[in-house]
Amino acid sequence: MVHPPILVLALPSDTGRVNTVQFENSAGYPTFKGQVLNGEQLWDLIEGLEANDLLYYTHLLTGYIGSVSFLNTVLKVVDKLRSVNPKLKYVCDPVMGDEGKLYVPPELVAVYCEKVVPVASMLTPNYITSEKDGQEACNILHAAGPSKVVITSINIDGTLLRIGSHQKEKGQSPEQFKIVIPKIPAYFTETGDLMTALLLGWSNKYPNDLDKAAELAVSSVQALLLRTLADYQKAGYYCQSSSLEIRLIQSQDDIRNPEVKYRAKRYV
């Protein structure tokens, strides 16, 4: 996989990292404590990069963001980075909650809808309740801004569905597909972060083939989750009672060169 220069907000990266929060564990656990970086602190870091002529990036990736001021500053960062590289791709994982529970301030939702979606290149939302709603949500999001949308989690009767949509030209009907994935009977942390990062990487290598990028990303994630589950079961854990920390280091080969076991099926 080709590794582009990426500025990552909330996730680790070789080329640029800004930790948006300092928590003792992920927000997917029942409780979490720590500090949230505010917008002024973020902008200080961006000014430091600019002072050292380090603002050329091909991609910006954002994940969990815990404050309105920070999210508004992210919009300034997008403008600043695009003033250096107008072709910058902004990949946004709008992490706001899970399973009907909102774990960010409610006012963040309006900022995402009104300001972030229009400037995003790719969006990876979740918590859509039906296949039809997923397709319609993709169309609505395309009209608002991003050319690529991957809905990362639709739970239908114990089966997971991922829906992808690529509008290659404004005004054209998007190419849409689904990937059906058997649900693994356990709860894992950080899978959304991993999925979005892999989608960024593979879609950079295959910019006109979101289907293939999604197949590779999904296959990596599923292989990693199955390895994680096997490790916990081998150690005697009851895997449905607690969150499982995913086995990233042990799964490097599956991340670099996944065996594609989950195929995209185009909607007609």
PDB file of C-alpha atoms in Angstrom:
ATOM      1  CA  MET A   1       0.000   0.000   0.000  1.00  0.00           C
ATOM      2  CA  VAL A   2       1.276   3.496  -0.838  1.00  0.00           C
ATOM      3  CA  HIS A   3       1.700   5.697   2.234  1.00  0.00           C
ATOM      4  CA  PRO A   4       0.735   9.329   1.486  1.00  0.00           C
ATOM      5  CA  PRO A   5       1.675  12.296   3.690  1.00  0.00           C
ATOM      6  CA  ILE A   6      -1.226  12.315   6.149  1.00  0.00           C
ATOM      7  CA  LEU A   7      -2.081  14.680   8.976  1.00  0.00           C
ATOM      8  CA  VAL A   8      -4.073  12.638  11.454  1.00  0.00           C
ATOM      9  CA  LEU A   9      -6.214  14.214  14.131  1.00  0.00           C
ATOM     10  CA  ALA A  10      -7.132  11.671  16.828  1.00  0.00           C
ATOM     11  CA  LEU A  11      -5.238   8.698  15.389  1.00  0.00           C
ATOM     12  CA  PRO A  12      -1.520   7.813  15.337  1.00  0.00           C
ATOM     13  CA  SER A  13       0.480   8.395  12.152  1.00  0.00           C
ATOM     14  CA  ASP A  14       4.080   8.342  11.013  1.00  0.00           C
ATOM     15  CA  THR A  15       3.860  11.668   9.236  1.00  0.00           C
ATOM     16  CA  GLY A  16       1.755  13.869  11.462  1.00  0.00           C
ATOM     17  CA  ARG A  17      -0.301  13.327  14.591  1.00  0.00           C
ATOM     18  CA  VAL A  18      -2.386  15.568  16.787  1.00  0.00           C
ATOM     19  CA  ASN A  19      -3.969  13.893  19.803  1.00  0.00           C
ATOM     20  CA  THR A  20      -7.383  15.484  20.113  1.00  0.00           C
ATOM     21  CA  VAL A  21      -8.019  13.908  23.519  1.00  0.00           C
ATOM     22  CA  GLN A  22      -6.042  12.388  26.369  1.00  0.00           C
ATOM     23  CA  PHE A  23      -8.243   9.606  27.769  1.00  0.00           C
ATOM     24  CA  GLU A  24      -7.245   6.581  29.827  1.00  0.00           C
ATOM     25  CA  ASN A  25      -9.248   4.375  27.438  1.00  0.00           C
ATOM     26  CA  SER A  26     -11.459   4.807  24.393  1.00  0.00           C
ATOM     27  CA  ALA A  27     -14.881   6.414  24.550  1.00  0.00           C
ATOM     28  CA  GLY A  28     -16.353   3.023  23.689  1.00  0.00           C
ATOM     29  CA  TYR A  29     -15.995   1.928  27.314  1.00  0.00           C
ATOM     30  CA  PRO A  30     -18.762   2.615  29.876  1.00  0.00           C
ATOM     31  CA  THR A  31     -16.685   5.424  31.457  1.00  0.00           C
ATOM     32  CA  PHE A  32     -13.715   7.506  30.387  1.00  0.00           C
ATOM     33  CA  LYS A  33     -11.874  10.475  31.860  1.00  0.00           C
ATOM     34  CA  GLY A  34      -9.209  12.881  30.749  1.00  0.00           C
ATOM     35  CA  GLN A  35      -8.736  16.090  28.795  1.00  0.00           C
ATOM     36  CA  VAL A  36     -10.026  17.344  25.448  1.00  0.00           C
ATOM     37  CA  LEU A  37      -7.819  19.545  23.277  1.00  0.00           C
ATOM     38  CA  ASN A  38      -9.508  22.847  22.430  1.00  0.00           C
ATOM     39  CA  GLY A  39      -9.418  24.813  19.199  1.00  0.00           C
ATOM     40  CA  GLU A  40      -6.840  27.344  20.334  1.00  0.00           C
ATOM     41  CA  GLN A  41      -4.420  24.589  21.319  1.00  0.00           C
ATOM     42  CA  LEU A  42      -4.893  22.879  17.963  1.00  0.00           C
ATOM     43  CA  TRP A  43      -4.224  26.083  16.046  1.00  0.00           C
ATOM     44  CA  ASP A  44      -1.000  26.624  18.025  1.00  0.00           C
ATOM     45  CA  LEU A  45       0.217  23.268  16.717  1.00  0.00           C
ATOM     46  CA  ILE A  46      -0.757  24.119  13.139  1.00  0.00           C
ATOM     47  CA  GLU A  47       1.124  27.420  13.384  1.00  0.00           C
ATOM     48  CA  GLY A  48       4.157  25.478  14.569  1.00  0.00           C
ATOM     49  CA  LEU A  49       3.962  23.217  11.512  1.00  0.00           C
ATOM     50  CA  GLU A  50       3.613  26.266   9.279  1.00  0.00           C
ATOM     51  CA  ALA A  51       6.635  27.971  10.848  1.00  0.00           C
ATOM     52  CA  ASN A  52       8.716  24.943   9.874  1.00  0.00           C
ATOM     53  CA  ASP A  53       7.230  24.717   6.369  1.00  0.00           C
ATOM     54  CA  LEU A  54       5.555  21.398   7.216  1.00  0.00           C
ATOM     55  CA  LEU A  55       2.018  22.010   5.984  1.00  0.00           C
ATOM     56  CA  TYR A  56       2.053  20.017   2.739  1.00  0.00           C
ATOM     57  CA  TYR A  57      -0.259  17.045   3.180  1.00  0.00           C
ATOM     58  CA  THR A  58      -2.194  14.961   0.690  1.00  0.00           C
ATOM     59  CA  HIS A  59      -4.742  13.742   3.250  1.00  0.00           C
ATOM     60  CA  LEU A  60      -6.308  14.923   6.496  1.00  0.00           C
ATOM     61  CA  LEU A  61      -8.015  12.311   8.671  1.00  0.00           C
ATOM     62  CA  THR A  62     -10.190  13.134  11.660  1.00  0.00           C
ATOM     63  CA  GLY A  63     -11.815  10.755  14.107  1.00  0.00           C
ATOM     64  CA  TYR A  64     -13.205  11.381  17.574  1.00  0.00           C
ATOM     65  CA  ILE A  65     -13.512  15.089  18.371  1.00  0.00           C
ATOM     66  CA  GLY A  66     -14.857  16.140  21.736  1.00  0.00           C
ATOM     67  CA  SER A  67     -15.428  19.898  21.564  1.00  0.00           C
ATOM     68  CA  VAL A  68     -17.145  22.405  19.284  1.00  0.00           C
ATOM     69  CA  SER A  69     -14.195  24.778  19.355  1.00  0.00           C
ATOM     70  CA  PHE A  70     -11.893  22.017  18.175  1.00  0.00           C
ATOM     71  CA  LEU A  71     -14.223  21.001  15.350  1.00  0.00           C
ATOM     72  CA  ASN A  72     -14.557  24.612  14.182  1.00  0.00           C
ATOM     73  CA  THR A  73     -10.770  24.883  14.193  1.00  0.00           C
ATOM     74  CA  VAL A  74     -10.554  21.700  12.106  1.00  0.00           C
ATOM     75  CA  LEU A  75     -12.438  23.625   9.422  1.00  0.00           C
ATOM     76  CA  LYS A  76      -9.745  26.319   9.565  1.00  0.00           C
ATOM     77  CA  VAL A  77      -7.117  23.597   9.277  1.00  0.00           C
ATOM     78  CA  VAL A  78      -8.795  22.213   6.141  1.00  0.00           C
ATOM     79  CA  ASP A  79      -8.720  25.697   4.570  1.00  0.00           C
ATOM     80  CA  LYS A  80      -5.095  26.208   5.587  1.00  0.00           C
ATOM     81  CA  LEU A  81      -3.945  22.842   4.219  1.00  0.00           C
ATOM     82  CA  ARG A  82      -5.859  23.331   0.976  1.00  0.00           C
ATOM     83  CA  SER A  83      -4.220  26.712   0.515  1.00  0.00           C
ATOM     84  CA  VAL A  84      -0.933  24.767   0.354  1.00  0.00           C
ATOM     85  CA  ASN A  85      -2.295  21.747  -1.549  1.00  0.00           C
ATOM     86  CA  PRO A  86      -5.682  22.360  -3.207  1.00  0.00           C
ATOM     87  CA  LYS A  87      -5.974  18.608  -3.912  1.00  0.00           C
ATOM     88  CA  LEU A  88      -5.942  17.679  -0.213  1.00  0.00           C
ATOM     89  CA  LYS A  89      -8.401  14.871   0.576  1.00  0.00           C
ATOM     90  CA  TYR A  90     -10.243  15.274   3.863  1.00  0.00           C
ATOM     91  CA  VAL A  91     -11.453  11.954   5.273  1.00  0.00           C
ATOM     92  CA  CYS A  92     -13.878  12.462   8.155  1.00  0.00           C
ATOM     93  CA  ASP A  93     -15.054   9.784  10.552  1.00  0.00           C
ATOM     94  CA  PRO A  94     -17.861  11.629  12.379  1.00  0.00           C
ATOM     95  CA  VAL A  95     -17.578   9.788  15.701  1.00  0.00           C
ATOM     96  CA  MET A  96     -20.514  10.982  17.753  1.00  0.00           C
ATOM     97  CA  GLY A  97     -21.997   7.924  19.402  1.00  0.00           C
ATOM     98  CA  ASP A  98     -22.906   4.279  19.103  1.00  0.00           C
ATOM     99  CA  GLU A  99     -25.983   2.084  19.476  1.00  0.00           C
ATOM    100  CA  GLY A 100     -28.248   5.076  20.018  1.00  0.00           C
ATOM    101  CA  LYS A 101     -26.012   6.705  22.640  1.00  0.00           C
ATOM    102  CA  LEU A 102     -24.493  10.130  21.932  1.00  0.00           C
ATOM    103  CA  TYR A 103     -21.135  10.602  23.663  1.00  0.00           C
ATOM    104  CA  VAL A 104     -20.246  14.055  22.337  1.00  0.00           C
ATOM    105  CA  PRO A 105     -21.901  17.416  23.095  1.00  0.00           C
ATOM    106  CA  PRO A 106     -25.203  17.653  21.138  1.00  0.00           C
ATOM    107  CA  GLU A 107     -24.156  20.938  19.519  1.00  0.00           C
ATOM    108  CA  LEU A 108     -21.384  19.073  17.685  1.00  0.00           C
ATOM    109  CA  VAL A 109     -23.997  17.379  15.493  1.00  0.00           C
ATOM    110  CA  ALA A 110     -25.067  20.670  13.902  1.00  0.00           C
ATOM    111  CA  VAL A 111     -21.455  21.641  13.181  1.00  0.00           C
ATOM    112  CA  TYR A 112     -20.853  18.334  11.421  1.00  0.00           C
ATOM    113  CA  CYS A 113     -24.027  18.644   9.352  1.00  0.00           C
ATOM    114  CA  GLU A 114     -23.738  22.309   8.426  1.00  0.00           C
ATOM    115  CA  LYS A 115     -19.989  22.874   8.134  1.00  0.00           C
ATOM    116  CA  VAL A 116     -17.960  19.666   8.045  1.00  0.00           C
ATOM    117  CA  VAL A 117     -19.902  17.538   5.565  1.00  0.00           C
ATOM    118  CA  PRO A 118     -19.660  20.165   2.768  1.00  0.00           C
ATOM    119  CA  VAL A 119     -15.830  20.201   2.877  1.00  0.00           C
ATOM    120  CA  ALA A 120     -15.207  16.466   3.387  1.00  0.00           C
ATOM    121  CA  SER A 121     -13.908  14.283   0.546  1.00  0.00           C
ATOM    122  CA  MET A 122     -14.892  11.013   2.206  1.00  0.00           C
ATOM    123  CA  LEU A 123     -17.297  10.420   5.076  1.00  0.00           C
ATOM    124  CA  THR A 124     -17.587   7.218   7.143  1.00  0.00           C
ATOM    125  CA  PRO A 125     -20.750   7.482   9.269  1.00  0.00           C
ATOM    126  CA  ASN A 126     -22.443   4.628  11.098  1.00  0.00           C
ATOM    127  CA  TYR A 127     -25.652   3.840  12.976  1.00  0.00           C
ATOM    128  CA  ILE A 128     -28.030   3.628  10.050  1.00  0.00           C
ATOM    129  CA  THR A 129     -30.949   1.319  10.765  1.00  0.00           C
ATOM    130  CA  SER A 130     -31.850  -0.117   7.353  1.00  0.00           C
ATOM    131  CA  GLU A 131     -30.348  -0.855   3.945  1.00  0.00           C
ATOM    132  CA  LYS A 132     -32.728   1.528   2.189  1.00  0.00           C
ATOM    133  CA  ASP A 133     -31.927   4.315   4.667  1.00  0.00           C
ATOM    134  CA  GLY A 134     -28.227   3.681   4.046  1.00  0.00           C
ATOM    135  CA  GLN A 135     -28.553   4.203   0.298  1.00  0.00           C
ATOM    136  CA  GLU A 136     -30.647   7.314   0.783  1.00  0.00           C
ATOM    137  CA  ALA A 137     -28.206   8.708   3.353  1.00  0.00           C
ATOM    138  CA  CYS A 138     -25.364   8.302   0.844  1.00  0.00           C
ATOM    139  CA  ASN A 139     -27.300  10.277  -1.768  1.00  0.00           C
ATOM    140  CA  ILE A 140     -28.082  13.059   0.699  1.00  0.00           C
ATOM    141  CA  LEU A 141     -24.434  13.272   1.772  1.00  0.00           C
ATOM    142  CA  HIS A 142     -23.213  13.382  -1.846  1.00  0.00           C
ATOM    143  CA  ALA A 143     -25.520  16.316  -2.500  1.00  0.00           C
ATOM    144  CA  ALA A 144     -24.042  18.095   0.515  1.00  0.00           C
ATOM    145  CA  GLY A 145     -20.385  17.571  -0.391  1.00  0.00           C
ATOM    146  CA  PRO A 146     -18.331  14.343  -0.174  1.00  0.00           C
ATOM    147  CA  SER A 147     -17.829  12.274  -3.307  1.00  0.00           C
ATOM    148  CA  LYS A 148     -17.178   9.084  -1.301  1.00  0.00           C
ATOM    149  CA  VAL A 149     -19.310   7.719   1.522  1.00  0.00           C
ATOM    150  CA  VAL A 150     -18.933   4.427   3.355  1.00  0.00           C
ATOM    151  CA  ILE A 151     -21.528   3.612   5.991  1.00  0.00           C
ATOM    152  CA  THR A 152     -19.488   1.368   8.208  1.00  0.00           C
ATOM    153  CA  SER A 153     -22.139  -0.377  10.291  1.00  0.00           C
ATOM    154  CA  ILE A 154     -25.731  -1.404   9.603  1.00  0.00           C
ATOM    155  CA  ASN A 155     -26.943  -4.222  11.837  1.00  0.00           C
ATOM    156  CA  ILE A 156     -29.737  -6.241  10.233  1.00  0.00           C
ATOM    157  CA  ASP A 157     -30.887  -9.355  12.103  1.00  0.00           C
ATOM    158  CA  GLY A 158     -27.419 -10.242  13.352  1.00  0.00           C
ATOM    159  CA  THR A 159     -25.676  -9.541  10.036  1.00  0.00           C
ATOM    160  CA  LEU A 160     -23.528  -6.470   9.447  1.00  0.00           C
ATOM    161  CA  LEU A 161     -23.842  -4.489   6.259  1.00  0.00           C
ATOM    162  CA  ARG A 162     -21.443  -1.893   4.914  1.00  0.00           C
ATOM    163  CA  ILE A 163     -22.697   0.354   2.146  1.00  0.00           C
ATOM    164  CA  GLY A 164     -20.331   2.310  -0.077  1.00  0.00           C
ATOM    165  CA  SER A 165     -21.135   5.034  -2.569  1.00  0.00           C
ATOM    166  CA  HIS A 166     -18.885   6.892  -5.002  1.00  0.00           C
ATOM    167  CA  GLN A 167     -20.153   9.868  -6.980  1.00  0.00           C
ATOM    168  CA  LYS A 168     -17.386  10.313  -9.527  1.00  0.00           C
ATOM    169  CA  GLU A 169     -18.858  13.461 -11.088  1.00  0.00           C
ATOM    170  CA  LYS A 170     -21.237  16.004  -9.590  1.00  0.00           C
ATOM    171  CA  GLY A 171     -24.718  15.519 -10.929  1.00  0.00           C
ATOM    172  CA  GLN A 172     -24.129  11.888 -11.894  1.00  0.00           C
ATOM    173  CA  SER A 173     -25.720   8.934 -10.153  1.00  0.00           C
ATOM    174  CA  PRO A 174     -23.270   7.406  -7.668  1.00  0.00           C
ATOM    175  CA  GLU A 175     -21.928   3.870  -7.927  1.00  0.00           C
ATOM    176  CA  GLN A 176     -23.240   2.092  -4.841  1.00  0.00           C
ATOM    177  CA  PHE A 177     -22.451  -1.305  -3.349  1.00  0.00           C
ATOM    178  CA  LYS A 178     -22.843  -3.360  -0.216  1.00  0.00           C
ATOM    179  CA  ILE A 179     -20.616  -5.808   1.628  1.00  0.00           C
ATOM    180  CA  VAL A 180     -22.327  -8.389   3.841  1.00  0.00           C
ATOM    181  CA  ILE A 181     -20.324  -9.442   6.906  1.00  0.00           C
ATOM    182  CA  PRO A 182     -21.239 -12.068   9.522  1.00  0.00           C
ATOM    183  CA  LYS A 183     -21.407 -10.490  12.953  1.00  0.00           C
ATOM    184  CA  ILE A 184     -18.763 -11.699  15.394  1.00  0.00           C
ATOM    185  CA  PRO A 185     -20.290 -12.328  18.865  1.00  0.00           C
ATOM    186  CA  ALA A 186     -18.085  -9.911  20.808  1.00  0.00           C
ATOM    187  CA  TYR A 187     -17.589  -6.187  21.399  1.00  0.00           C
ATOM    188  CA  PHE A 188     -14.335  -4.665  20.159  1.00  0.00           C
ATOM    189  CA  THR A 189     -12.852  -1.213  20.704  1.00  0.00           C
ATOM    190  CA  GLU A 190     -11.393   1.085  18.021  1.00  0.00           C
ATOM    191  CA  THR A 191     -12.720  -0.856  15.017  1.00  0.00           C
ATOM    192  CA  GLY A 192     -14.222   2.292  13.480  1.00  0.00           C
ATOM    193  CA  ASP A 193     -10.884   4.118  13.651  1.00  0.00           C
ATOM    194  CA  LEU A 194      -9.139   1.189  11.999  1.00  0.00           C
ATOM    195  CA  MET A 195     -11.743   0.852   9.261  1.00  0.00           C
ATOM    196  CA  THR A 196     -11.554   4.532   8.324  1.00  0.00           C
ATOM    197  CA  ALA A 197      -7.750   4.527   8.294  1.00  0.00           C
ATOM    198  CA  LEU A 198      -7.698   1.476   6.018  1.00  0.00           C
ATOM    199  CA  LEU A 199     -10.293   3.011   3.703  1.00  0.00           C
ATOM    200  CA  LEU A 200      -8.096   6.091   3.388  1.00  0.00           C
ATOM    201  CA  GLY A 201      -5.025   4.028   2.576  1.00  0.00           C
ATOM    202  CA  TRP A 202      -6.645   1.704   0.058  1.00  0.00           C
ATOM    203  CA  SER A 203      -8.699   4.415  -1.629  1.00  0.00           C
ATOM    204  CA  ASN A 204      -5.480   6.366  -2.093  1.00  0.00           C
ATOM    205  CA  LYS A 205      -4.061   3.362  -3.963  1.00  0.00           C
ATOM    206  CA  TYR A 206      -7.320   2.751  -5.865  1.00  0.00           C
ATOM    207  CA  PRO A 207      -8.874   6.237  -6.133  1.00  0.00           C
ATOM    208  CA  ASN A 208     -11.439   5.226  -8.770  1.00  0.00           C
ATOM    209  CA  ASP A 209     -12.379   1.883  -7.249  1.00  0.00           C
ATOM    210  CA  LEU A 210     -14.050   2.383  -3.875  1.00  0.00           C
ATOM    211  CA  ASP A 211     -15.482  -1.147  -4.130  1.00  0.00           C
ATOM    212  CA  LYS A 212     -11.992  -2.672  -4.116  1.00  0.00           C
ATOM    213  CA  ALA A 213     -10.736  -0.335  -1.389  1.00  0.00           C
ATOM    214  CA  ALA A 214     -13.679  -1.328   0.816  1.00  0.00           C
ATOM    215  CA  GLU A 215     -13.185  -5.060   0.132  1.00  0.00           C
ATOM    216  CA  LEU A 216      -9.551  -4.827   1.206  1.00  0.00           C
ATOM    217  CA  ALA A 217     -10.345  -2.749   4.298  1.00  0.00           C
ATOM    218  CA  VAL A 218     -13.207  -5.007   5.413  1.00  0.00           C
ATOM    219  CA  SER A 219     -11.154  -8.164   4.874  1.00  0.00           C
ATOM    220  CA  SER A 220      -8.307  -6.761   6.987  1.00  0.00           C
ATOM    221  CA  VAL A 221     -10.616  -5.761   9.818  1.00  0.00           C
ATOM    222  CA  GLN A 222     -12.451  -9.092   9.901  1.00  0.00           C
ATOM    223  CA  ALA A 223      -9.221 -11.106   9.928  1.00  0.00           C
ATOM    224  CA  LEU A 224      -7.916  -8.931  12.760  1.00  0.00           C
ATOM    225  CA  LEU A 225     -11.118  -9.296  14.797  1.00  0.00           C
ATOM    226  CA  LEU A 226     -11.157 -13.067  14.404  1.00  0.00           C
ATOM    227  CA  ARG A 227      -7.542 -13.216  15.611  1.00  0.00           C
ATOM    228  CA  THR A 228      -8.427 -10.974  18.562  1.00  0.00           C
ATOM    229  CA  LEU A 229     -11.385 -13.157  19.501  1.00  0.00           C
ATOM    230  CA  ALA A 230      -9.307 -16.336  19.272  1.00  0.00           C
ATOM    231  CA  ASP A 231      -6.617 -14.857  21.516  1.00  0.00           C
ATOM    232  CA  TYR A 232      -9.126 -13.874  24.197  1.00  0.00           C
ATOM    233  CA  GLN A 233     -10.905 -17.232  24.034  1.00  0.00           C
ATOM    234  CA  LYS A 234      -7.594 -19.052  24.339  1.00  0.00           C
ATOM    235  CA  ALA A 235      -6.879 -17.034  27.484  1.00  0.00           C
ATOM    236  CA  GLY A 236     -10.236 -18.048  28.953  1.00  0.00           C
ATOM    237  CA  TYR A 237     -12.109 -14.721  28.673  1.00  0.00           C
ATOM    238  CA  TYR A 238     -15.876 -14.595  28.312  1.00  0.00           C
ATOM    239  CA  CYS A 239     -15.817 -12.364  25.264  1.00  0.00           C
ATOM    240  CA  GLN A 240     -19.383 -11.077  25.358  1.00  0.00           C
ATOM    241  CA  SER A 241     -18.983  -9.465  28.778  1.00  0.00           C
ATOM    242  CA  SER A 242     -16.252  -6.885  28.092  1.00  0.00           C
ATOM    243  CA  SER A 243     -14.560  -4.832  25.381  1.00  0.00           C
ATOM    244  CA  LEU A 244     -11.743  -6.561  23.508  1.00  0.00           C
ATOM    245  CA  GLU A 245      -8.582  -4.662  22.601  1.00  0.00           C
ATOM    246  CA  ILE A 246      -7.860  -5.431  18.944  1.00  0.00           C
ATOM    247  CA  ARG A 247      -4.617  -7.230  17.989  1.00  0.00           C
ATOM    248  CA  LEU A 248      -3.046  -4.644  15.684  1.00  0.00           C
ATOM    249  CA  ILE A 249       0.602  -5.654  16.019  1.00  0.00           C
ATOM    250  CA  GLN A 250      -0.121  -9.347  15.585  1.00  0.00           C
ATOM    251  CA  SER A 251      -2.166  -8.634  12.454  1.00  0.00           C
ATOM    252  CA  GLN A 252       0.295  -6.576  10.428  1.00  0.00           C
ATOM    253  CA  ASP A 253       0.318  -9.038   7.526  1.00  0.00           C
ATOM    254  CA  ASP A 254      -3.490  -8.961   7.337  1.00  0.00           C
ATOM    255  CA  ILE A 255      -3.360  -5.174   7.245  1.00  0.00           C
ATOM    256  CA  ARG A 256      -0.655  -4.980   4.570  1.00  0.00           C
ATOM    257  CA  ASN A 257      -1.786  -7.864   2.365  1.00  0.00           C
ATOM    258  CA  PRO A 258      -5.301  -8.963   3.253  1.00  0.00           C
ATOM    259  CA  GLU A 259      -6.880 -12.040   1.730  1.00  0.00           C
ATOM    260  CA  VAL A 260     -10.103 -10.685   0.250  1.00  0.00           C
ATOM    261  CA  LYS A 261     -12.904 -12.848   1.627  1.00  0.00           C
ATOM    262  CA  TYR A 262     -15.679 -10.251   1.597  1.00  0.00           C
ATOM    263  CA  ARG A 263     -16.833  -9.009  -1.795  1.00  0.00           C
ATOM    264  CA  ALA A 264     -18.734  -5.906  -2.776  1.00  0.00           C
ATOM    265  CA  LYS A 265     -22.020  -6.354  -4.588  1.00  0.00           C
ATOM    266  CA  ARG A 266     -23.133  -3.463  -6.772  1.00  0.00           C
ATOM    267  CA  TYR A 267     -26.642  -2.077  -6.520  1.00  0.00           C
ATOM    268  CA  VAL A 268     -28.299  -1.956  -9.940  1.00  0.00           C
TER     269      VAL A 268
END
